[in-house]
PDB file of C-alpha atoms in Angstrom:
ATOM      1  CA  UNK T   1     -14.809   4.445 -53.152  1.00  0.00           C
ATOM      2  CA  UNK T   2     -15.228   4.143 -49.684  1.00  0.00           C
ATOM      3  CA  UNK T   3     -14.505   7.289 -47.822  1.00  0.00           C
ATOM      4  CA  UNK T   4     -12.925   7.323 -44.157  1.00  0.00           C
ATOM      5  CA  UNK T   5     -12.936  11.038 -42.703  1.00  0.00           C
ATOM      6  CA  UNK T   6     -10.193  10.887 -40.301  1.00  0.00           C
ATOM      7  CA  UNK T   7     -10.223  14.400 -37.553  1.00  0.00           C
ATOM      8  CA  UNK T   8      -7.057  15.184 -36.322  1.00  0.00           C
ATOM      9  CA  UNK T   9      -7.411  16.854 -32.985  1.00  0.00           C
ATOM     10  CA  UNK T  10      -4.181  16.421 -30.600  1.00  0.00           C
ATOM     11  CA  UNK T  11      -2.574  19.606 -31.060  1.00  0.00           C
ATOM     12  CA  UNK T  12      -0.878  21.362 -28.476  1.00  0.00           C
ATOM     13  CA  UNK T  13      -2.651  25.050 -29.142  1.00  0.00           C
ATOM     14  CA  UNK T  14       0.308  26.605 -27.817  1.00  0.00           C
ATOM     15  CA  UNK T  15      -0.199  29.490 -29.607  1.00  0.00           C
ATOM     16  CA  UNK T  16      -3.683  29.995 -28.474  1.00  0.00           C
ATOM     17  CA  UNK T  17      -2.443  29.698 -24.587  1.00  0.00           C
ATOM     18  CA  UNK T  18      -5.425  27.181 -23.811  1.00  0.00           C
ATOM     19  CA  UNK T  19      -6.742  24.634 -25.389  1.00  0.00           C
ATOM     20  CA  UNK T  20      -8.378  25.709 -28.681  1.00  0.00           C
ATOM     21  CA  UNK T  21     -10.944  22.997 -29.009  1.00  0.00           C
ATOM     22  CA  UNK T  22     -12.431  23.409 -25.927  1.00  0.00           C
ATOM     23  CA  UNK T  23     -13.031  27.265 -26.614  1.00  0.00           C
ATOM     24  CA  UNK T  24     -16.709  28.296 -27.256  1.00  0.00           C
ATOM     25  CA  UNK T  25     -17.522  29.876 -30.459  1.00  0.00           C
ATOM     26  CA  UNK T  26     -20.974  30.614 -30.531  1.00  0.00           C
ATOM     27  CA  UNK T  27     -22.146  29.003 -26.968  1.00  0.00           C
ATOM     28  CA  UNK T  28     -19.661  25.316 -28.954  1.00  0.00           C
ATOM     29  CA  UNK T  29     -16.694  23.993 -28.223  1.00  0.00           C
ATOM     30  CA  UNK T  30     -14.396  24.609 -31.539  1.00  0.00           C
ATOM     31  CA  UNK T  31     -14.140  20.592 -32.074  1.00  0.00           C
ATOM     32  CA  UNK T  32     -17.527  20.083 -32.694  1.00  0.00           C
ATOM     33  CA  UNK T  33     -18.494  22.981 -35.089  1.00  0.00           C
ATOM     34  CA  UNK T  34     -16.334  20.761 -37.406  1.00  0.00           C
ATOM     35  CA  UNK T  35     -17.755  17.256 -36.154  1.00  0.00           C
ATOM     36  CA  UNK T  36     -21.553  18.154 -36.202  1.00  0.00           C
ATOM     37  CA  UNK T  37     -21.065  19.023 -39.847  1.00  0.00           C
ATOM     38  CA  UNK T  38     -19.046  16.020 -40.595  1.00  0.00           C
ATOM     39  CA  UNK T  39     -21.672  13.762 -38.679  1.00  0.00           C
ATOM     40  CA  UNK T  40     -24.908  15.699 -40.789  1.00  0.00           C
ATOM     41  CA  UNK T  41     -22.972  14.548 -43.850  1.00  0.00           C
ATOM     42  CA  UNK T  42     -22.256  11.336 -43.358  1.00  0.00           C
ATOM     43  CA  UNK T  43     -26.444  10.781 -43.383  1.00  0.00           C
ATOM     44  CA  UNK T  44     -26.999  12.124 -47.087  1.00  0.00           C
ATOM     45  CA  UNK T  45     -23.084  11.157 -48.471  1.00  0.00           C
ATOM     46  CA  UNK T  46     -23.173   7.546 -49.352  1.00  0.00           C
ATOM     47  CA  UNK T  47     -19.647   7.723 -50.002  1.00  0.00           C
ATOM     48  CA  UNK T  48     -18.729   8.512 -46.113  1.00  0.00           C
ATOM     49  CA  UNK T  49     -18.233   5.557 -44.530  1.00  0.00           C
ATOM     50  CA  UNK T  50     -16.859   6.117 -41.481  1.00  0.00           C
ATOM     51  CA  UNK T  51     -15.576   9.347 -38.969  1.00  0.00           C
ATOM     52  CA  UNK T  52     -12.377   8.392 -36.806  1.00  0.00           C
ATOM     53  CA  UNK T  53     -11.916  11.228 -34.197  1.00  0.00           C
ATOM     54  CA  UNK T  54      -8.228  11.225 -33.099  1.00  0.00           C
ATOM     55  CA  UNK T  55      -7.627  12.920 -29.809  1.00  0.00           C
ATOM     56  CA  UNK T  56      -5.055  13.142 -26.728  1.00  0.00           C
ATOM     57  CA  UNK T  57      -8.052  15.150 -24.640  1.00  0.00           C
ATOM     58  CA  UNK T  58     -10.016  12.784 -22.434  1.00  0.00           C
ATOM     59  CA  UNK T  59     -12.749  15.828 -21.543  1.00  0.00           C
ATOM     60  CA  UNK T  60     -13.311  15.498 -25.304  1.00  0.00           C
ATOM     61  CA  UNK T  61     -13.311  11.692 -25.503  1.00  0.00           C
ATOM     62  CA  UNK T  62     -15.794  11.349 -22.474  1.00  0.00           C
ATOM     63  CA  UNK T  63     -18.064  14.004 -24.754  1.00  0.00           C
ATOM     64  CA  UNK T  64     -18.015  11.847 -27.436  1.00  0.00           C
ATOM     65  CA  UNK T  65     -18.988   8.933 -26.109  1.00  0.00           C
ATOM     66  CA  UNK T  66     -22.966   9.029 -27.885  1.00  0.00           C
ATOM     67  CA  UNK T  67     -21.740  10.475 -30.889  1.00  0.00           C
ATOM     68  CA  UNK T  68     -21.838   8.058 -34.021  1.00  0.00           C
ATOM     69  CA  UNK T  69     -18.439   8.114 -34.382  1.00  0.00           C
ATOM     70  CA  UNK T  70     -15.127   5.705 -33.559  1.00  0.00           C
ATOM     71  CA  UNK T  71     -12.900   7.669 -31.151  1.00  0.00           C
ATOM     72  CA  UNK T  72      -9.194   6.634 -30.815  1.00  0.00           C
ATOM     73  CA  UNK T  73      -6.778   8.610 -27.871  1.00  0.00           C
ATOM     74  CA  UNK T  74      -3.260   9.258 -29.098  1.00  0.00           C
ATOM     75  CA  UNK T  75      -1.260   8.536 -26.476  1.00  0.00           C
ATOM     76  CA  UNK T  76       1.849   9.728 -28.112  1.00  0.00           C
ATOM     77  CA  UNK T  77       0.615  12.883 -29.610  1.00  0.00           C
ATOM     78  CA  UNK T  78       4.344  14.408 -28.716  1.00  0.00           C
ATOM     79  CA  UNK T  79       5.459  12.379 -31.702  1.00  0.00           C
ATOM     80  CA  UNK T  80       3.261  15.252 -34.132  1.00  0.00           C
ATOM     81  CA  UNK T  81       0.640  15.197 -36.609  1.00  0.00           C
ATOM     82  CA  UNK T  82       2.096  12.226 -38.258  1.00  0.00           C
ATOM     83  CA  UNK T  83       1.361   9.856 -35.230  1.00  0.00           C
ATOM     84  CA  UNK T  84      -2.162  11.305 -35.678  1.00  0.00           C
ATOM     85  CA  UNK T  85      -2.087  10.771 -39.143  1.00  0.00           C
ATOM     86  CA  UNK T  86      -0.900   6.594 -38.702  1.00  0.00           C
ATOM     87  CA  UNK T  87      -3.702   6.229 -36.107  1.00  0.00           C
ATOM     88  CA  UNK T  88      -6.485   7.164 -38.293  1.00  0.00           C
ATOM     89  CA  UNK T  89      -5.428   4.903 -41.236  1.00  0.00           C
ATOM     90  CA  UNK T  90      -4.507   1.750 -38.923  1.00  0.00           C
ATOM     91  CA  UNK T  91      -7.762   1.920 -37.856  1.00  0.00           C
ATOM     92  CA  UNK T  92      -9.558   2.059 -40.998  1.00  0.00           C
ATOM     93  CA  UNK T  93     -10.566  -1.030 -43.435  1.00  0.00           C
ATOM     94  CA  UNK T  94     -11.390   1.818 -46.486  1.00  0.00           C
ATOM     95  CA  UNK T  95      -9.433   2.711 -49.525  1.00  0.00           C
ATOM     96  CA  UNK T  96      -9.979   6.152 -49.278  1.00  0.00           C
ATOM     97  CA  UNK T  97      -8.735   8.672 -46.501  1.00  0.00           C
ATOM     98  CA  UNK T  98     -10.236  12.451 -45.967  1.00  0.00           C
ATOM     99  CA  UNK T  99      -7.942  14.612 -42.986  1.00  0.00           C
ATOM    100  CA  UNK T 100      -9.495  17.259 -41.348  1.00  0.00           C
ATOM    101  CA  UNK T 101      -8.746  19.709 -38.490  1.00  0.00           C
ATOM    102  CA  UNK T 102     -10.841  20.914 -35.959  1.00  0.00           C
ATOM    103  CA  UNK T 103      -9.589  24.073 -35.914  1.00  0.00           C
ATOM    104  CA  UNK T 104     -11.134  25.310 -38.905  1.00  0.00           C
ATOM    105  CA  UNK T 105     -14.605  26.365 -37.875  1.00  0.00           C
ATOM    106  CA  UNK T 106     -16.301  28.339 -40.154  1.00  0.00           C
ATOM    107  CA  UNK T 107     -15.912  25.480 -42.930  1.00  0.00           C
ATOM    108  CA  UNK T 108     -19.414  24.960 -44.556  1.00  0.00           C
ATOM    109  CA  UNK T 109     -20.763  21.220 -44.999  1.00  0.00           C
ATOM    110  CA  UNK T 110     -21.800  21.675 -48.519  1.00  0.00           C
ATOM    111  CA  UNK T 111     -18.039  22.969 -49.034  1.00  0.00           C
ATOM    112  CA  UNK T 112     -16.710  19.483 -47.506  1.00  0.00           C
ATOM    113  CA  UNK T 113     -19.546  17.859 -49.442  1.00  0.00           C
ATOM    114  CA  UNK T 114     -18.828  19.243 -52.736  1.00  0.00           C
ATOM    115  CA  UNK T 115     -15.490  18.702 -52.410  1.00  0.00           C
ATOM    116  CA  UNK T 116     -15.628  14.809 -51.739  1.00  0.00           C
ATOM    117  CA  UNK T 117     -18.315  14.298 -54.478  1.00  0.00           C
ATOM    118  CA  UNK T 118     -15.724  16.116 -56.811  1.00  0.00           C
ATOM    119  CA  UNK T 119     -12.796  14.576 -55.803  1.00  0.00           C
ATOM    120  CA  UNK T 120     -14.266  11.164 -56.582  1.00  0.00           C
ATOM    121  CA  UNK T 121     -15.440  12.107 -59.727  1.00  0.00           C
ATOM    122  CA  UNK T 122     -11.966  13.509 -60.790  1.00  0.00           C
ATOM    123  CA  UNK T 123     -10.672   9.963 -60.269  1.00  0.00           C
ATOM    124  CA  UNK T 124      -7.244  11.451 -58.829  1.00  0.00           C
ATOM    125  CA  UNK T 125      -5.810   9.807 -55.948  1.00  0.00           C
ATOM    126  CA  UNK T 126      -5.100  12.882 -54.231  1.00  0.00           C
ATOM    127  CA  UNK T 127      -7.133  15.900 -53.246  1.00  0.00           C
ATOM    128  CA  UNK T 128      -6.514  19.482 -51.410  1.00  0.00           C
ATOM    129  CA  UNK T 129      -8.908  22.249 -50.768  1.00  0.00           C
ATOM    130  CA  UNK T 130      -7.201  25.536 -52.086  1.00  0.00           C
ATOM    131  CA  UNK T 131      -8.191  29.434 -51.659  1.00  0.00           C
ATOM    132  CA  UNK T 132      -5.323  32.092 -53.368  1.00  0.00           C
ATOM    133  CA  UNK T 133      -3.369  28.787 -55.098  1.00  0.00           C
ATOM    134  CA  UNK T 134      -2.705  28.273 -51.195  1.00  0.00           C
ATOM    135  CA  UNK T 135      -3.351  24.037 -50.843  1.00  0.00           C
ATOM    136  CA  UNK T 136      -5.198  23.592 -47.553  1.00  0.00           C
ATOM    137  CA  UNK T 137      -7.483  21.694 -45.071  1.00  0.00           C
ATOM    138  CA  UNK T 138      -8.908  19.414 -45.384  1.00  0.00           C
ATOM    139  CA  UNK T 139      -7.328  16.543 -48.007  1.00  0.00           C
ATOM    140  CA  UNK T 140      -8.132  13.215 -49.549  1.00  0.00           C
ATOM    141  CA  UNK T 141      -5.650  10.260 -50.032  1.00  0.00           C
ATOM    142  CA  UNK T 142      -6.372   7.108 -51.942  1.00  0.00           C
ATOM    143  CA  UNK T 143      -4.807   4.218 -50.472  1.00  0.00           C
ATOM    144  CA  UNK T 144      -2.424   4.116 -53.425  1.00  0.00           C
ATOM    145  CA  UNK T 145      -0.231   6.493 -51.071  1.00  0.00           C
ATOM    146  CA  UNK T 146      -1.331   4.672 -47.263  1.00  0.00           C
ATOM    147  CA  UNK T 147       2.759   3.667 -47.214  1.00  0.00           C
ATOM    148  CA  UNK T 148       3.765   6.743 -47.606  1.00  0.00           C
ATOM    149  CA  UNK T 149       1.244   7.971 -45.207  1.00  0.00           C
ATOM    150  CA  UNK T 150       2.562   5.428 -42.784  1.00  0.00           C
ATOM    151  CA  UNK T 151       5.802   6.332 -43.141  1.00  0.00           C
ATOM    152  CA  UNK T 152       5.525   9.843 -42.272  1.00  0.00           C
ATOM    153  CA  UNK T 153       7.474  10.756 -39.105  1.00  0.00           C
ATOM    154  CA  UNK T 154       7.251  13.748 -36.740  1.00  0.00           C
ATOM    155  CA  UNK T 155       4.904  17.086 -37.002  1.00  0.00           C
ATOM    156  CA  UNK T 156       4.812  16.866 -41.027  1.00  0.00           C
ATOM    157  CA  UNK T 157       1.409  16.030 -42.409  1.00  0.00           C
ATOM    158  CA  UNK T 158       1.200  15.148 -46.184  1.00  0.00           C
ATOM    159  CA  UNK T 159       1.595  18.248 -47.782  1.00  0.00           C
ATOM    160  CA  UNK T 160       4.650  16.791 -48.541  1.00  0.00           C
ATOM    161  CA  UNK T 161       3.256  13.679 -50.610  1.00  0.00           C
ATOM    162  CA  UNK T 162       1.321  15.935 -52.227  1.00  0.00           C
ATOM    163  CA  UNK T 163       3.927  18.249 -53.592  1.00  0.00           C
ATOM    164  CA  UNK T 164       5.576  15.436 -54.924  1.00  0.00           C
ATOM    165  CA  UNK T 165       2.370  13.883 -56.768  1.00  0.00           C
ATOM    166  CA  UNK T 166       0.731  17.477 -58.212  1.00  0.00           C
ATOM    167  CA  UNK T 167      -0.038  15.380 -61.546  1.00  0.00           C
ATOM    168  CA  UNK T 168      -2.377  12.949 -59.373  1.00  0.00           C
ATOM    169  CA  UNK T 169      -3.459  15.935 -57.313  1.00  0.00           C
ATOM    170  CA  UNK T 170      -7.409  17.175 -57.442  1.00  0.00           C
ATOM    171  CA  UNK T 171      -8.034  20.866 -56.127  1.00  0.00           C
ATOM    172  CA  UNK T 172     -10.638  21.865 -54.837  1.00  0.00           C
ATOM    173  CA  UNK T 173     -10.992  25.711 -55.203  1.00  0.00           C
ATOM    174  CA  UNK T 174     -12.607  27.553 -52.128  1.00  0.00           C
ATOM    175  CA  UNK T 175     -14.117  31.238 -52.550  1.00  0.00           C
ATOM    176  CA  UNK T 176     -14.387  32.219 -49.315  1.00  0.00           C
ATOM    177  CA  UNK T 177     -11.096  32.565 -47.423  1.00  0.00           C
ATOM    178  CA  UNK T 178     -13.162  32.410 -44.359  1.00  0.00           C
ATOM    179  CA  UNK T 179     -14.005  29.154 -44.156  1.00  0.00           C
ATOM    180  CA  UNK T 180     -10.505  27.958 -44.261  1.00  0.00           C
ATOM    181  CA  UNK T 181      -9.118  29.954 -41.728  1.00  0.00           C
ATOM    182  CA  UNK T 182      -6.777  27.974 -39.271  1.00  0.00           C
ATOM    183  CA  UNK T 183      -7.347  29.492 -35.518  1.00  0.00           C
ATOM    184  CA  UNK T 184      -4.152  29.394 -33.830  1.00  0.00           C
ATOM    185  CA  UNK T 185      -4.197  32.505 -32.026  1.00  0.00           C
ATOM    186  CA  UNK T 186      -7.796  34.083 -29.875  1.00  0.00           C
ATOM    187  CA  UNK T 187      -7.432  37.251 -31.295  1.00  0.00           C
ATOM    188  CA  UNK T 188      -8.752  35.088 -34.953  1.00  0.00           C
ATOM    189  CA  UNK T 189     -11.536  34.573 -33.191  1.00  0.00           C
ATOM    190  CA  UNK T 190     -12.211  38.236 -31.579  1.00  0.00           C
ATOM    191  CA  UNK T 191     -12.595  39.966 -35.286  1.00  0.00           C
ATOM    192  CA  UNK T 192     -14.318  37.227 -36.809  1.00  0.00           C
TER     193      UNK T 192
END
């Protein structure tokens, strides 16, 4: 299985009143807490082909330019995650698709690491990080469901697929509630 690890960063952060990916956490932008990791893995996972960044942001695409990493600009990002979503599989040639959001910065490599190795051993076709029996960020698709994938319209993501599919569904328990914490709002990031 060949694994492309598709980022889905066009969101609006309207909740956050700025834009969330640009916001420092630690002296970093929020993006690339995420993308640093998922670039270190890519060297020691054999089964990571490929990382497709998709963004509206051209501050962030002109900051990407060195990285090792194919960058596509969603132009229609008003359209929701699902345009995101099409983007990232029509421009990958692999059979398998990981989606992962950048805001989610306290996720731990080996977490993402263990979680691909074990989803390909489970030989599912679908898999979902989970903390509380709460499915989660990030997910794996086989191409077995790229249609449906394709056919997803407006700001639904495939949760949906999934819930329909739980008997092809891997899950990926994670301890630490942490690490999968979506920021949506600053004051996340003021008691963490």
């Amino acid at each position: 299985m060949k694994l492309s690890i598709i980022v889905l960063a066009s969101g609006n952060s309207k909740r956050f009143n700025g834009n969330k990916l640009l916001h420092k956490i630690n002296k970093k932008p929020m993006y690339l807490h995420t993308l640093d990791k998922l670039i270190d893995l890519k060297k020691v996972n054999d089964n990571i082909d490929e990382i497709i960044f998709v963004t509206k942001y051209d501050e962030i695409i002109n900051n990407l330019k060195n990285k090792d990493i194919k960058v596509i600009k969603n132009n229609n990002s008003e359209f929701g995650i699902s345009q995101s979503i099409k983007l990232g599989i029509s421009n990958s040639f692999n059979n398998a698709y990981m989606f992962i959001v950048c805001d989610q910065p306290y996720i731990k490599k080996e977490t993402i690491n263990k979680f691909i190795n074990e989803f390909i051993r489970s030989k599912k076709n679908l898999g979902c990080v989970s903390n509380d029996s709460i499915l989660l960020n990030p997910t794996i698709f086989t191409d077995k469901y790229k249609d449906k994938l394709l056919k997803l319209d407006g700001d639904k993501g495939g949760k949906k697929i999934i819930l329909k599919n739980i008997d092809d569904l891997f899950i990926f328990d994670v301890l630490e509630k942490r690490e999968l914490i979506d920021i949506d709002y600053k004051s996340q990031l003021e008691n963490k």
